[in-house]
Short mmCIF file of C-alpha atoms in Angstrom, two decimals:
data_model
loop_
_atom_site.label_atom_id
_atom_site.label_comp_id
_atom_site.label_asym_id
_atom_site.label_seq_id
_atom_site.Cartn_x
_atom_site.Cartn_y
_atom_site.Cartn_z
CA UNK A 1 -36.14 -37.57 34.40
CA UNK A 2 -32.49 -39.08 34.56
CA UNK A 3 -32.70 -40.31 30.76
CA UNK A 4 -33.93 -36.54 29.46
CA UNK A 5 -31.10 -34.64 31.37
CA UNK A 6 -28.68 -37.56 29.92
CA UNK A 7 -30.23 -37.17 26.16
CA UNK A 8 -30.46 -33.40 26.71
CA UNK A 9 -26.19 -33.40 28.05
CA UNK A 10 -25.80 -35.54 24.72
CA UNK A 11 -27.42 -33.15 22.28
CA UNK A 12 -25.63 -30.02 24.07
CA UNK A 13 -22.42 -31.53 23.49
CA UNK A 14 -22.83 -32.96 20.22
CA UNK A 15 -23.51 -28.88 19.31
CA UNK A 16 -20.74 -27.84 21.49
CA UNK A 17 -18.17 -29.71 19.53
CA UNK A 18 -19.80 -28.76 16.09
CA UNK A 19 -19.92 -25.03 16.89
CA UNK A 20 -16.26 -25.57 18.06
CA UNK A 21 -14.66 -26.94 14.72
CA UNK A 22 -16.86 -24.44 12.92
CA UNK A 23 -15.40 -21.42 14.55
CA UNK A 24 -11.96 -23.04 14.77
CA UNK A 25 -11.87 -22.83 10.85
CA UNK A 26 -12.14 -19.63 10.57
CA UNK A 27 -9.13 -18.92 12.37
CA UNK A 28 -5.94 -18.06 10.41
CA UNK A 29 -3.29 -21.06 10.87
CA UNK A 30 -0.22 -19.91 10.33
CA UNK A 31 3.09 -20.05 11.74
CA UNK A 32 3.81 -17.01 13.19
CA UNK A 33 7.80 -17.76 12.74
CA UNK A 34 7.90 -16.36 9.10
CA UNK A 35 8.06 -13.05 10.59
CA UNK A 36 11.72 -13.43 11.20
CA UNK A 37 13.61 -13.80 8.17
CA UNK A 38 15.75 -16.49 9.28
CA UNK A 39 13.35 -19.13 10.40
CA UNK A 40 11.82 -21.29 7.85
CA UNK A 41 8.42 -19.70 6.46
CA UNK A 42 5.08 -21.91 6.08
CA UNK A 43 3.04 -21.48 3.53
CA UNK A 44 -0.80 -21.73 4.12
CA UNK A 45 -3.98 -19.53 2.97
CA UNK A 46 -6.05 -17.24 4.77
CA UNK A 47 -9.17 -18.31 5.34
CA UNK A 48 -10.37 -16.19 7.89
CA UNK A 49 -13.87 -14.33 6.35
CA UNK A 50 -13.55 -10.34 6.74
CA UNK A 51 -13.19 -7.48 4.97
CA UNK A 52 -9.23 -6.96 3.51
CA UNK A 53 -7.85 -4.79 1.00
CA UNK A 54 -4.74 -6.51 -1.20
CA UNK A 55 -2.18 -4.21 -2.55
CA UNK A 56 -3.61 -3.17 -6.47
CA UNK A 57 0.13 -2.24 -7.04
CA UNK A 58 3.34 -3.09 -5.97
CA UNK A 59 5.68 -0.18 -6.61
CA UNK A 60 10.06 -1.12 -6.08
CA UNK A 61 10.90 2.92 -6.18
CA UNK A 62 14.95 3.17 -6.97
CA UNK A 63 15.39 -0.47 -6.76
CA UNK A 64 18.21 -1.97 -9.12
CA UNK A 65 17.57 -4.81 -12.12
CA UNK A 66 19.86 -7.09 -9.99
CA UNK A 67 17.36 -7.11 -6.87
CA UNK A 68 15.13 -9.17 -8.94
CA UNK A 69 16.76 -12.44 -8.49
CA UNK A 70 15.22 -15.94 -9.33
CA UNK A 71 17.24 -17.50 -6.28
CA UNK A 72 15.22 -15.10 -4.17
CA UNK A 73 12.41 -17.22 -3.22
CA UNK A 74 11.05 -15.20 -0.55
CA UNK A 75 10.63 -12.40 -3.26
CA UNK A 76 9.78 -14.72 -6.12
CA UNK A 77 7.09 -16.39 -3.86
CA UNK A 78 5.79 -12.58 -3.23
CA UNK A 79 5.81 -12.03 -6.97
CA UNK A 80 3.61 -15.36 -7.23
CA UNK A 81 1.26 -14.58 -5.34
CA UNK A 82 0.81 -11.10 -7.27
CA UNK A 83 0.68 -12.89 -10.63
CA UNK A 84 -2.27 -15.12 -8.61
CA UNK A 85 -4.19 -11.83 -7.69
CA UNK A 86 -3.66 -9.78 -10.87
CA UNK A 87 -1.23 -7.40 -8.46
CA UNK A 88 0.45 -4.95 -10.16
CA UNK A 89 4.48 -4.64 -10.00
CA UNK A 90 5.80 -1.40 -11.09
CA UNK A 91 9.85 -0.95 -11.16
CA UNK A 92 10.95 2.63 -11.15
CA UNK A 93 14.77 2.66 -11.48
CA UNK A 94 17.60 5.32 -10.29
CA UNK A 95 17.96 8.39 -12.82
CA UNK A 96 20.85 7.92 -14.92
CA UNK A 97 23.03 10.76 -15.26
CA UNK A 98 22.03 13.08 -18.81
CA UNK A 99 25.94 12.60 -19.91
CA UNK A 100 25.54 8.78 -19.37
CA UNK A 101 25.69 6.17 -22.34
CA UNK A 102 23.87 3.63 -20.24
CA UNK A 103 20.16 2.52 -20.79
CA UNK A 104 16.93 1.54 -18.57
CA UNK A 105 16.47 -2.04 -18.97
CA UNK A 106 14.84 -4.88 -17.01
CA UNK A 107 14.69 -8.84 -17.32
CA UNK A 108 11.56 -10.32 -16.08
CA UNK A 109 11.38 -13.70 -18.41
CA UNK A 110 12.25 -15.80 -14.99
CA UNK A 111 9.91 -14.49 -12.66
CA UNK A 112 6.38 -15.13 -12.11
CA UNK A 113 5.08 -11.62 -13.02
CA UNK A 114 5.55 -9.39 -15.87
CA UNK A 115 7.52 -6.36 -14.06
CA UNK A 116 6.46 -2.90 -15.18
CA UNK A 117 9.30 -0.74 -16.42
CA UNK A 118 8.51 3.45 -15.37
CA UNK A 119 11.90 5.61 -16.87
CA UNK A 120 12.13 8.47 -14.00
CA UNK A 121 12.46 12.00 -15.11
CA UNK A 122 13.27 13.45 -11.62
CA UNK A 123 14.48 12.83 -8.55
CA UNK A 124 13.11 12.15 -5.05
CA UNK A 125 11.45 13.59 -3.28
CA UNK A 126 9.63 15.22 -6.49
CA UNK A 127 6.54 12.58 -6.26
CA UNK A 128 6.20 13.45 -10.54
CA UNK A 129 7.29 9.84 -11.46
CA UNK A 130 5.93 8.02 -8.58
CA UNK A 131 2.70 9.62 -9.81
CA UNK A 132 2.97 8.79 -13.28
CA UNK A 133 3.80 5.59 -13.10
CA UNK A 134 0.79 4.56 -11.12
CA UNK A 135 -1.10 6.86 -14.15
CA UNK A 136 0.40 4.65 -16.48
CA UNK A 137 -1.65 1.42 -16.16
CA UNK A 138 -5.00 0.29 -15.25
CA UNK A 139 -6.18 -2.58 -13.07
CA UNK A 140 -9.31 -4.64 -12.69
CA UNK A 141 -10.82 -3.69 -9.05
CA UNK A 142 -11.35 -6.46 -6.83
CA UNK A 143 -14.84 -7.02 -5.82
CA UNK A 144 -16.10 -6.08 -1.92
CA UNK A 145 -16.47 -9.09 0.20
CA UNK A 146 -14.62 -11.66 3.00
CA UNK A 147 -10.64 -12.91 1.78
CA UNK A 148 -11.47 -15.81 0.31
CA UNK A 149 -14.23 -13.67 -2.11
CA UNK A 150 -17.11 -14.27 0.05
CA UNK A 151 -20.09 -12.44 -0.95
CA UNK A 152 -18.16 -10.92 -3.71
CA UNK A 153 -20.37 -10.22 -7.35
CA UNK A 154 -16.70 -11.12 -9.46
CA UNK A 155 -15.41 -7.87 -11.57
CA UNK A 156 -18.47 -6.10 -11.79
CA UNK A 157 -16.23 -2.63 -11.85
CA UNK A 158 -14.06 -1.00 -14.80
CA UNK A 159 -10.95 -1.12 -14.74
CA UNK A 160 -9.19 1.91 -13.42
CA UNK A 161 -5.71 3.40 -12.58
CA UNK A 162 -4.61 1.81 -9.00
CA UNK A 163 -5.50 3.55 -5.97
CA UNK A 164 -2.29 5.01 -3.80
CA UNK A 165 -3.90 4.08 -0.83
CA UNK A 166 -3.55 0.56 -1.92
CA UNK A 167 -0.41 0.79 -3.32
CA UNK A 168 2.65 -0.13 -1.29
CA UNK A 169 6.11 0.89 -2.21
CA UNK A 170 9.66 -0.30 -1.62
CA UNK A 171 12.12 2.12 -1.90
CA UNK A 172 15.79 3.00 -0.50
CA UNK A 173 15.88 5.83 1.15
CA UNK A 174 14.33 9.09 2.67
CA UNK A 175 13.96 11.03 -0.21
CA UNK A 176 11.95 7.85 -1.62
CA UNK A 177 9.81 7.47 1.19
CA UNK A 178 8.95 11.21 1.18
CA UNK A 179 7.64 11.08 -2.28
CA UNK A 180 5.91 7.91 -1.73
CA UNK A 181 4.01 9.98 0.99
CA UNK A 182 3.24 12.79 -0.99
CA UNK A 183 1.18 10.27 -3.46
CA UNK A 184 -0.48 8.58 -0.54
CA UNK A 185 0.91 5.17 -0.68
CA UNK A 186 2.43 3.08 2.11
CA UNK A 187 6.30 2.64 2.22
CA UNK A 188 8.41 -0.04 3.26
CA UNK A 189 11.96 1.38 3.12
CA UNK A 190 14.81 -0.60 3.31
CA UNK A 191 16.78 2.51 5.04
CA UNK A 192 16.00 3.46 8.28
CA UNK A 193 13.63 6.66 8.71
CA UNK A 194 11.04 8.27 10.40
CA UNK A 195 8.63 8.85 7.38
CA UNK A 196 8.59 5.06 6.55
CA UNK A 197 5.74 3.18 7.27
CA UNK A 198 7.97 0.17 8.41
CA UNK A 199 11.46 -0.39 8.01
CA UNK A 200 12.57 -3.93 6.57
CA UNK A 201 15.87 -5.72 5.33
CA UNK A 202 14.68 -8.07 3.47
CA UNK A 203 11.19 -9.32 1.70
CA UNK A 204 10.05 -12.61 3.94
CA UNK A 205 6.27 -11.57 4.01
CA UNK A 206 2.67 -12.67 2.40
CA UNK A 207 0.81 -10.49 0.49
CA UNK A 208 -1.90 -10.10 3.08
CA UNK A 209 0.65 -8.79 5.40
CA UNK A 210 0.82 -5.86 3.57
CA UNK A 211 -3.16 -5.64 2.79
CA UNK A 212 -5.28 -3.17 4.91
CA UNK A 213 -5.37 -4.01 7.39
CA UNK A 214 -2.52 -5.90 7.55
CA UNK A 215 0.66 -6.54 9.79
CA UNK A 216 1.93 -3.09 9.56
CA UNK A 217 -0.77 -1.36 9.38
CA UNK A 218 -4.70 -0.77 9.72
CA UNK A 219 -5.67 2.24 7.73
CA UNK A 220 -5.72 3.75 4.01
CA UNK A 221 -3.30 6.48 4.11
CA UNK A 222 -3.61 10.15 2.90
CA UNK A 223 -1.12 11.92 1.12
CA UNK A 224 0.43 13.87 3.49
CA UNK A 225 4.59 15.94 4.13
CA UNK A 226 6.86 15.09 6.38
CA UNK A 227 5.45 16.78 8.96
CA UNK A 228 2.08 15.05 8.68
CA UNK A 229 0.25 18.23 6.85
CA UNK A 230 -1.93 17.12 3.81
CA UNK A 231 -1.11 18.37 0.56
CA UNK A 232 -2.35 18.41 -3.12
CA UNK A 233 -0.24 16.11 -5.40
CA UNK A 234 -1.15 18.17 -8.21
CA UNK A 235 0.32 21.67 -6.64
CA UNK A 236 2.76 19.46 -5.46
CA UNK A 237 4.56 18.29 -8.69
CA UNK A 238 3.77 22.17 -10.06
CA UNK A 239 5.86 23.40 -7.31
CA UNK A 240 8.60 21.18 -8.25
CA UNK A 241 8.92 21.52 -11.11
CA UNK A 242 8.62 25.18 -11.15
CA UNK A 243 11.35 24.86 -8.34
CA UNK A 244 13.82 23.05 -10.85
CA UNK A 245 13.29 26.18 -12.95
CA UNK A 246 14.41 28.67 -10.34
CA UNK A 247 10.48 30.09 -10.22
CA UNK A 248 9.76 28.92 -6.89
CA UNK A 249 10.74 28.57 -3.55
CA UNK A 250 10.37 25.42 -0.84
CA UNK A 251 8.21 23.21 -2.61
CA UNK A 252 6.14 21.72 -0.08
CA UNK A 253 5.18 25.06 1.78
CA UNK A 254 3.41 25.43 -1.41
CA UNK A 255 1.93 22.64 -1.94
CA UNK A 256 0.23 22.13 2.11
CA UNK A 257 -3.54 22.30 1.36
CA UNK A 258 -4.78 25.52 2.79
CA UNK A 259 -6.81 24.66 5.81
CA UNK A 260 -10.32 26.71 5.97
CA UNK A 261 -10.05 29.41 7.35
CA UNK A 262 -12.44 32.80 7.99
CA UNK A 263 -11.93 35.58 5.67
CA UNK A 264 -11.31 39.77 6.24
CA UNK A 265 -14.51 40.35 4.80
CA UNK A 266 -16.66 37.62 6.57
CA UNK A 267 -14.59 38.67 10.07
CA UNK A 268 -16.29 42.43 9.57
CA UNK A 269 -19.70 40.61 8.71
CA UNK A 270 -19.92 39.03 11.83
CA UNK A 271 -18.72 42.13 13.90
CA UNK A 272 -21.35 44.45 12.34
CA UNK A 273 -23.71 41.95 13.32
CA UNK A 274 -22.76 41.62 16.86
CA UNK A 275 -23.12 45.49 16.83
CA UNK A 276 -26.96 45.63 16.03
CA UNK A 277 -27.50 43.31 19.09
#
């Protein structure tokens, strides 16, 4: 009796421990110290299995050339890892002035992805460039399944113009981040503001920080004002532009989607019913 309990302890332990280092790697190991920009970061892969949606499209909204710097390597080793997972990198520039000699132009021969040069027509908060420029390309969707492209069927979609709700921007300031909302896109704003999704000083993050969920945040977002009302980005970019003309008012109390609401006529409907009972 002594010898089956002792075989039978043996056997439950053995399984113990090999249920214990097969959970254990499925646990993300990371050092949580790159979150602060000035510690050292530590590069290692997620390898936890669940459902994550990268960033299609990486979107630097008013951003000057000069922020692209080789010597960056917290933003070149962002830029790798987008040129690993076919991630987009759109670079829409400040207007220049109409009376200006000077010209768009952008240098991306020393960094690890090919950046995506969108000439604005308007200014923030009109969401018309924003909106075109993620109009102007196509990507390949990734295929459903875990992080590491478990249970995924590989690039079985078309490819398709990126989604906003998987599009992250960068941007400088309110005005930015207010157009970046209008599109439905998350915002990372290197100015301090209310609208932003997060406010940041620097680039010292993965790209799965920024996935959904991610660090910052858990769900897609809808495109949406600044007071959290939904609105059409079509009616949106009509009533801005028709704004620029002097044909329209506010833009954006235009532009809220109408919320459903009963009618005159159906209103006397219902009474004359009520009136037979």
């Amino acid at each position: 009796m002594s010898q089956l309990m002792l075989r039978s302890g043996i056997v439950f332990g053995f399984f113990l421990t090999a249920w214990s280092i097969f959970a254990n790697g499925f646990v993300v190991s990371r050092d949580q110290n790159h979150f602060t920009s000035s510690l050292t970061r530590t590069k290692s892969s997620l390898s936890m299995v669940r459902n994550i949606d990268l960033p299609e499209c990486l979107v630097f909204y008013g951003i000057p050339a000069s922020f692209f710097s080789p010597d960056d390597t917290d933003l070149i080793s962002l830029l790798q890892e987008c040129a690993d997972t076919d991630t987009a990198v759109i670079v829409i520039p400040e207007p220049i002035a109409a009376d200006s000699s000077d010209t768009y132009s952008l240098d991306s021969d020393n960094l690890p992805v090919k950046l995506i040069l969108h000439e604005p027509q308007s200014y923030a908060p009109n969401p018309k460039d924003l909106y075109e420029a993620l109009n102007s390309i196509t990507v390949q969707p990734r295929p459903f399944g875990g992080s590491s492209g478990f249970g995924a069927k590989q690039y079985a979609d078309p490819e398709r113009f990126p989604l906003p709700a998987r599009t992250v921007v960068f941007c400088q300031t309110a005005e930015q981040t207010l157009a970046s909302k209008y599109c439905g896109t998350r915002v990372l704003c290197f100015q301090d503001n209310d609208l932003a999704d997060a406010v940041i000083d620097r680039i010292d993050f993965y790209l799965d920080e920024i996935a959904t969920p991610g660090s910052f945040w858990l769900n897609p977002p809808n495109p949406m004002d600044e007071k959290g009302n939904k609105v059409d980005i079509h009616e949106l970019i009509e009533s801005y532009s028709l704004e620029s003309n002097g044909e329209a008012q506010a833009a954006t109390e235009t532009a809220v989607a109408p919320e459903d609401e009963m009618s005159e006529e159906e209103m006397q409907r219902i009474l004359a019913d009520l009136d037979s009972l």
